Short mmCIF file of C-alpha atoms and ligand atoms in Angstrom, two decimals:
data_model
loop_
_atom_site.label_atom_id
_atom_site.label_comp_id
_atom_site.label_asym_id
_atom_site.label_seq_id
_atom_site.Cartn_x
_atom_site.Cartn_y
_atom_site.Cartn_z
CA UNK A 17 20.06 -8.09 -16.58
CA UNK A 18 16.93 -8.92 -15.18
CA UNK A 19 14.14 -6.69 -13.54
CA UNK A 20 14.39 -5.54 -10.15
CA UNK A 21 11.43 -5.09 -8.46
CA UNK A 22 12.73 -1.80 -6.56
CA UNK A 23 8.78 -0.24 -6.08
CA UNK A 24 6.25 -3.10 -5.09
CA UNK A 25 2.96 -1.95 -4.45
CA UNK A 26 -0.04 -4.33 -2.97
CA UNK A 27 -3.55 -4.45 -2.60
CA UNK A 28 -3.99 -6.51 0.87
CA UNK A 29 -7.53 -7.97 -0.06
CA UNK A 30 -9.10 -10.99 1.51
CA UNK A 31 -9.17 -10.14 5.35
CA UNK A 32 -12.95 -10.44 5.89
CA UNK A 33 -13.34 -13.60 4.13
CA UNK A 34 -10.24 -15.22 5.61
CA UNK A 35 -11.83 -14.51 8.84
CA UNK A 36 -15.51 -15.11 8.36
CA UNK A 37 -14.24 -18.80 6.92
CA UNK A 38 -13.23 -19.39 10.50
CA UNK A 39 -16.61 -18.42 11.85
CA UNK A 40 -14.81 -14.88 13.27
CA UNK A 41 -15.37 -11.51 12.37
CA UNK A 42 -14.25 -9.40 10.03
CA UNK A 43 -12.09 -6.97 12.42
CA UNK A 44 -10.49 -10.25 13.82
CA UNK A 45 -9.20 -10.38 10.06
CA UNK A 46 -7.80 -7.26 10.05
CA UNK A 47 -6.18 -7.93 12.86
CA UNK A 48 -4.30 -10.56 11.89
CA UNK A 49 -3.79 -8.75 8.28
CA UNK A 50 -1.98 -6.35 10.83
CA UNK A 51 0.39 -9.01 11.04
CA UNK A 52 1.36 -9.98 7.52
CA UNK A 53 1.91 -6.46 6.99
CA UNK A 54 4.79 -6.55 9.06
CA UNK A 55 6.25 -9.87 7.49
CA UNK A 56 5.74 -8.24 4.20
CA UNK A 57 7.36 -5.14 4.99
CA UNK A 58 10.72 -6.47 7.56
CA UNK A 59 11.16 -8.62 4.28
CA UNK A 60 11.09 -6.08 1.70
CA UNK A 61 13.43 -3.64 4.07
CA UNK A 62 15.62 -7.12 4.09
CA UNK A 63 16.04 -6.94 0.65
CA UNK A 64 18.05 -4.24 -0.84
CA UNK A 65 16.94 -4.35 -4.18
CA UNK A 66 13.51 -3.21 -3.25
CA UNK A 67 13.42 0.35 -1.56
CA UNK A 68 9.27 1.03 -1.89
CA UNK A 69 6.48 -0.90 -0.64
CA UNK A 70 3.19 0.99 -1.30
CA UNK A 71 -0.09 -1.16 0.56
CA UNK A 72 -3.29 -0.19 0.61
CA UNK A 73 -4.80 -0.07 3.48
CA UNK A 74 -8.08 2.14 3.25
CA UNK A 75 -9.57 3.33 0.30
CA UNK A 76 -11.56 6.30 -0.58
CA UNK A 77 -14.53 4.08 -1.12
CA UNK A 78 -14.09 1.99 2.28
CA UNK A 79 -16.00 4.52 4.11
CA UNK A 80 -18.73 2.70 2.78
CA UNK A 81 -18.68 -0.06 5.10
CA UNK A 82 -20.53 -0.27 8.39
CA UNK A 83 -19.76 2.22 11.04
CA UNK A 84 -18.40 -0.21 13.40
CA UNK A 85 -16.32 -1.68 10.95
CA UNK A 86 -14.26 1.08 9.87
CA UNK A 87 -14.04 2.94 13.42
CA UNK A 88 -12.23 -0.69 14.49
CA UNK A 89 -10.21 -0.30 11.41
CA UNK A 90 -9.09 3.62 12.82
CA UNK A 91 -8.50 2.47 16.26
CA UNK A 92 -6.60 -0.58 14.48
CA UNK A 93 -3.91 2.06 12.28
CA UNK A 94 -3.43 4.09 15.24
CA UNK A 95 -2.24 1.16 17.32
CA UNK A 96 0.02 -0.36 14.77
CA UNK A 97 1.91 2.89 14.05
CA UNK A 98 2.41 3.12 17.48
CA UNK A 99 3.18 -0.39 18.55
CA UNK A 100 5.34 -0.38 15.31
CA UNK A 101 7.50 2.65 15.95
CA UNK A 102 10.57 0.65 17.44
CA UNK A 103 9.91 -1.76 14.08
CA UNK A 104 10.15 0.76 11.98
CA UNK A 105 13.04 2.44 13.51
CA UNK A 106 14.91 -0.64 14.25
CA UNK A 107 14.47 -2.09 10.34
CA UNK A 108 15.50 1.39 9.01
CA UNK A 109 12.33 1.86 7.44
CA UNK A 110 10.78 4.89 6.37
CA UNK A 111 7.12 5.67 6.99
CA UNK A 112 5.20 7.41 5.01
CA UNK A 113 1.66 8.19 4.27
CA UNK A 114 -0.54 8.52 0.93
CA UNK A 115 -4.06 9.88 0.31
CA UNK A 116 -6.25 12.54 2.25
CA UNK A 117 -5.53 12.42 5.58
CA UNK A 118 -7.61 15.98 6.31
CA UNK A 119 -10.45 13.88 6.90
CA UNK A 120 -9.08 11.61 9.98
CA UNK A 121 -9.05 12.48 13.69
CA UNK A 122 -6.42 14.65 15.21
CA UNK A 123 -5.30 12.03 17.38
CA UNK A 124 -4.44 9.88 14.60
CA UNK A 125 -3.24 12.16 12.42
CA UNK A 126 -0.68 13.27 15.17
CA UNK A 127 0.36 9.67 15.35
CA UNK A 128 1.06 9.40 11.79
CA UNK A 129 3.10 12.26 11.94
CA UNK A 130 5.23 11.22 14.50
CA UNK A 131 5.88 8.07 13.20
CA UNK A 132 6.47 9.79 10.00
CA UNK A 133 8.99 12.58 11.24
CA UNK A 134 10.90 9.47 13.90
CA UNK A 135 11.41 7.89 10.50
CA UNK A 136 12.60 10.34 8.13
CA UNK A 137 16.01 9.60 7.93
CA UNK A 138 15.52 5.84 8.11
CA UNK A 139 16.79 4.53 3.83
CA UNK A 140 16.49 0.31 4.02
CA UNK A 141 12.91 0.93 2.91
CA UNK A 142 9.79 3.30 2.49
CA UNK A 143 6.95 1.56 3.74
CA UNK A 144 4.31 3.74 2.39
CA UNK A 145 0.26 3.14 3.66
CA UNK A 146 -2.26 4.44 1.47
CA UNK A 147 -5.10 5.72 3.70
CA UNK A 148 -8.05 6.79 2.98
CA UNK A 149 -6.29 7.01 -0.76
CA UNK A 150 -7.81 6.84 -3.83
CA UNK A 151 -6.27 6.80 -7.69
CA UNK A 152 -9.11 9.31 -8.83
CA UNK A 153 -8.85 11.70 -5.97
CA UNK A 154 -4.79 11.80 -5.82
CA UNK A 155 -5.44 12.88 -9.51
CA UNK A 156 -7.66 15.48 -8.97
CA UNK A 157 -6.01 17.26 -5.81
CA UNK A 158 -2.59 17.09 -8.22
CA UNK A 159 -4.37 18.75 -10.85
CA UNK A 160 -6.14 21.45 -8.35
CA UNK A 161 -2.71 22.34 -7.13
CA UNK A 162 -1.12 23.01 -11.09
CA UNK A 163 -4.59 24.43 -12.40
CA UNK A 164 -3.94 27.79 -12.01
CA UNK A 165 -0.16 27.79 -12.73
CA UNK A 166 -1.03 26.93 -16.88
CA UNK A 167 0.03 23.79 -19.15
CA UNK A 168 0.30 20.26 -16.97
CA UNK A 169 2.77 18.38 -18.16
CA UNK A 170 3.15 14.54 -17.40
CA UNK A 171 5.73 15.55 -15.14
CA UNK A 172 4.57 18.74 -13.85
CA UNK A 173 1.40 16.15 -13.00
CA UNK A 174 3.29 13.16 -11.43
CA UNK A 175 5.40 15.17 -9.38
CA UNK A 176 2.06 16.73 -7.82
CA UNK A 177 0.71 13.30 -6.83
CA UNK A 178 1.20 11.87 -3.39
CA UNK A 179 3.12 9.22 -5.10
CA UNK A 180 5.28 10.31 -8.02
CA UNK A 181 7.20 7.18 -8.14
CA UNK A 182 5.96 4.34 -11.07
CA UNK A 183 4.75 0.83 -9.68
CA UNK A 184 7.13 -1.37 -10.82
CA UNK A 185 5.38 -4.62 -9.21
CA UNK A 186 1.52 -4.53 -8.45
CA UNK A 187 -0.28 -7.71 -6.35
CA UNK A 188 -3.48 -8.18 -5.24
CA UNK A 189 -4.71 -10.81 -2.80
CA UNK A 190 -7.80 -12.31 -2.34
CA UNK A 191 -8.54 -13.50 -5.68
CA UNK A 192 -10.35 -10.35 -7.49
CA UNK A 193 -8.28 -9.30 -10.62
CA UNK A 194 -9.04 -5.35 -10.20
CA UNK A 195 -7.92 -2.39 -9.08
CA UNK A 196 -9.90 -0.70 -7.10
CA UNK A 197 -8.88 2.42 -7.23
CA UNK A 198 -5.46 1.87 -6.33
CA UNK A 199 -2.28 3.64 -8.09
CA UNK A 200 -4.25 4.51 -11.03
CA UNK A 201 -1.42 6.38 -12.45
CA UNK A 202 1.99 4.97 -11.35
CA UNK A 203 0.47 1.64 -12.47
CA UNK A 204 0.91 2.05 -16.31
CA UNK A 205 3.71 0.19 -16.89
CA UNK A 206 3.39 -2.33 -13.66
CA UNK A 207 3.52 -5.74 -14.16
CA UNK A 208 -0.06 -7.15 -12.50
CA UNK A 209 0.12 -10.43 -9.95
CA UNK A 210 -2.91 -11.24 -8.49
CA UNK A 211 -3.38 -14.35 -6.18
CA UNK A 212 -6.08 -16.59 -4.57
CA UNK A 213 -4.31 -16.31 -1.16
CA UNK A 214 -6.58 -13.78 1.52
CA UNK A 215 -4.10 -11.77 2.71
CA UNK A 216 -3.75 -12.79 6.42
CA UNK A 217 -2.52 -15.84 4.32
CA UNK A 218 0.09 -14.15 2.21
CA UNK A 219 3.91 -15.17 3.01
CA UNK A 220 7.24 -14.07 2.26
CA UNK A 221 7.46 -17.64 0.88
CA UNK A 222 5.02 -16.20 -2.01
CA UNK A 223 6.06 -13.00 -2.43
CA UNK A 224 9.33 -14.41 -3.40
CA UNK A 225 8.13 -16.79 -5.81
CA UNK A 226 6.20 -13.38 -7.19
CA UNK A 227 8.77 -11.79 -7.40
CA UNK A 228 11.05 -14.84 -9.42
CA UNK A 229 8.51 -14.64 -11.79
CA UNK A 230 8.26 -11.04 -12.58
CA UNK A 231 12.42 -11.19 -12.60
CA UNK A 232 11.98 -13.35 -15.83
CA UNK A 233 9.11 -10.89 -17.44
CA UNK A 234 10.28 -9.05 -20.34
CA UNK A 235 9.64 -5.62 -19.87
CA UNK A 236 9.18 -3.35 -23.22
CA UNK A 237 7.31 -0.10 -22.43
CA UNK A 238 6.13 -0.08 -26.25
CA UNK A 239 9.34 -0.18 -27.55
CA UNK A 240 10.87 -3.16 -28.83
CA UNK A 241 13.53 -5.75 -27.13
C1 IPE B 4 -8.91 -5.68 2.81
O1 IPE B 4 -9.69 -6.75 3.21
C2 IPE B 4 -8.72 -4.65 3.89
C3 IPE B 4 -9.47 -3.41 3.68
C4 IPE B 4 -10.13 -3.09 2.61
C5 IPE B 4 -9.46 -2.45 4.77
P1 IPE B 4 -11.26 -6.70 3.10
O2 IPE B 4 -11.81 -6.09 4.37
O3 IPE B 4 -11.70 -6.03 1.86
O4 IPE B 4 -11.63 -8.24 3.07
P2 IPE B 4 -12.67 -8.94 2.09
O5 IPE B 4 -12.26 -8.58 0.69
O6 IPE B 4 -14.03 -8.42 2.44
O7 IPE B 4 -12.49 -10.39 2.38
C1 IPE B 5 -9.38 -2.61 -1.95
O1 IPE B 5 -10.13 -3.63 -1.40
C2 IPE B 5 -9.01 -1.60 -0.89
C3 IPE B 5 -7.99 -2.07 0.06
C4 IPE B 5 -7.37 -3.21 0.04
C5 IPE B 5 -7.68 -1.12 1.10
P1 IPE B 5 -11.71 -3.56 -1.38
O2 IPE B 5 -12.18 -4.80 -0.69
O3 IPE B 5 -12.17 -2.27 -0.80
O4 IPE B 5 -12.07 -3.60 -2.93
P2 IPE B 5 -13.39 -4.00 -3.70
O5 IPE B 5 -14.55 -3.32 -3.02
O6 IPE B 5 -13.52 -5.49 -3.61
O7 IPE B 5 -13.17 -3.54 -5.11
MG1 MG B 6 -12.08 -6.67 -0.03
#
């Protein structure tokens, strides 16, 4: 039987140079990598095989940027949960949140709870963001939370994690073959795509023809086939 990618996870890279290599700026990129997030997602929740999509969407180390760049990029999630409610409800799909959300303003934070709770019994699909997530520090508030009850185990440790579920399928756009900082643990056994395409620029069209090709991979997990 071949693989089913049933958890793809993606690291949307590429929407400041897409847009600066039309002479606009950067924010007018993430705009429009608003938009291929909801291709991506209405196809996965089309596709029953797949029941996780996990994007990254802010990382712990995108604070970095300029002010005015990641205030746009606040004001940006907050309107896309809420212009996406009806989406999300009307695809069946789940929303859910990774990474340390303590840090983000109460107004958002409401809306990604309400999103969150509207969608709770939704099952097509669980469209999870990560925001303001990073591998490292999912790790480290996982272990915080078992320190003081003795032994981790690998399990004890996963199931701490904001994301306890393995990567089956991991992407990244934009051309860089890294991973930032994403899914540093449910990533073991992925298999790795990584593209050329910016992702305003990313299609169904390709993510199918990703997701042919990791149908035909051969999948040992150190043992042998
Ligand atoms: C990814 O696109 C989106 C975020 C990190 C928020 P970038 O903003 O990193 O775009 P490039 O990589 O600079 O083109
Ligand atoms: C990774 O992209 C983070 C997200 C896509 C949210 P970056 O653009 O932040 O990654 P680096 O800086 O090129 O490694
Ligand atoms: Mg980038």
């Amino acid at each position: 039987m071949s693989n089913q990618p049933r958890h793809i996870a993606i690291i949307m890279d590429g929407n400041g140079r897409w847009a600066e290599a039309q002479g606009k700026s950067r924010t007018y990129g993430h705009e429009r990598g608003a938009e291929s997030v909801r291709a991506i997602t209405t196809y996965c929740a089309a596709h029953s095989d797949i029941n996780r999509l996990t994007l990254y969407a802010f990382s712990t180390e995108n604070w970095k940027r300029p002010k005015i760049e990641v205030e746009f990029l606040m004001k940006l999630l907050e309107r896309y949960l809420k212009s996406e409610r009806a989406t999300y409800l009307e695809g069946n799909i789940r929303f859910e949140p990774i990474g340390d959300l303590s840090i983000f303003s109460k107004s958002l934070r409401n809306v990604i709870e309400d999103v969150q709770k509207a969608t709770a019994h939704c099952n097509s699909l669980v469209q999870c963001l990560a925001l303001n997530y990073g591998g490292r520090d999912e790790i480290v508030r996982a272990a915080n939370t078992l320190c003081e009850k003795g032994t981790l185990t690998v399990e004890s440790l996963n199931n701490a994690l904001d994301c306890p579920h393995d990567v089956d399928l991991l992407i990244r756009t934009g051309g860089d073959h890294r991973l930032s900082n994403f899914l540093l643990w449910q990533a073991a056994y992925a298999e790795l795509f990584f593209t050329k395409t910016l992702w305003p620029e990313f299609s169904t069209d390709e993510l199918e023809s990703i997701i042919k090709k990791f149908k035909t991979v051969e999948r040992r997990f150190g043992g042998l086939n």
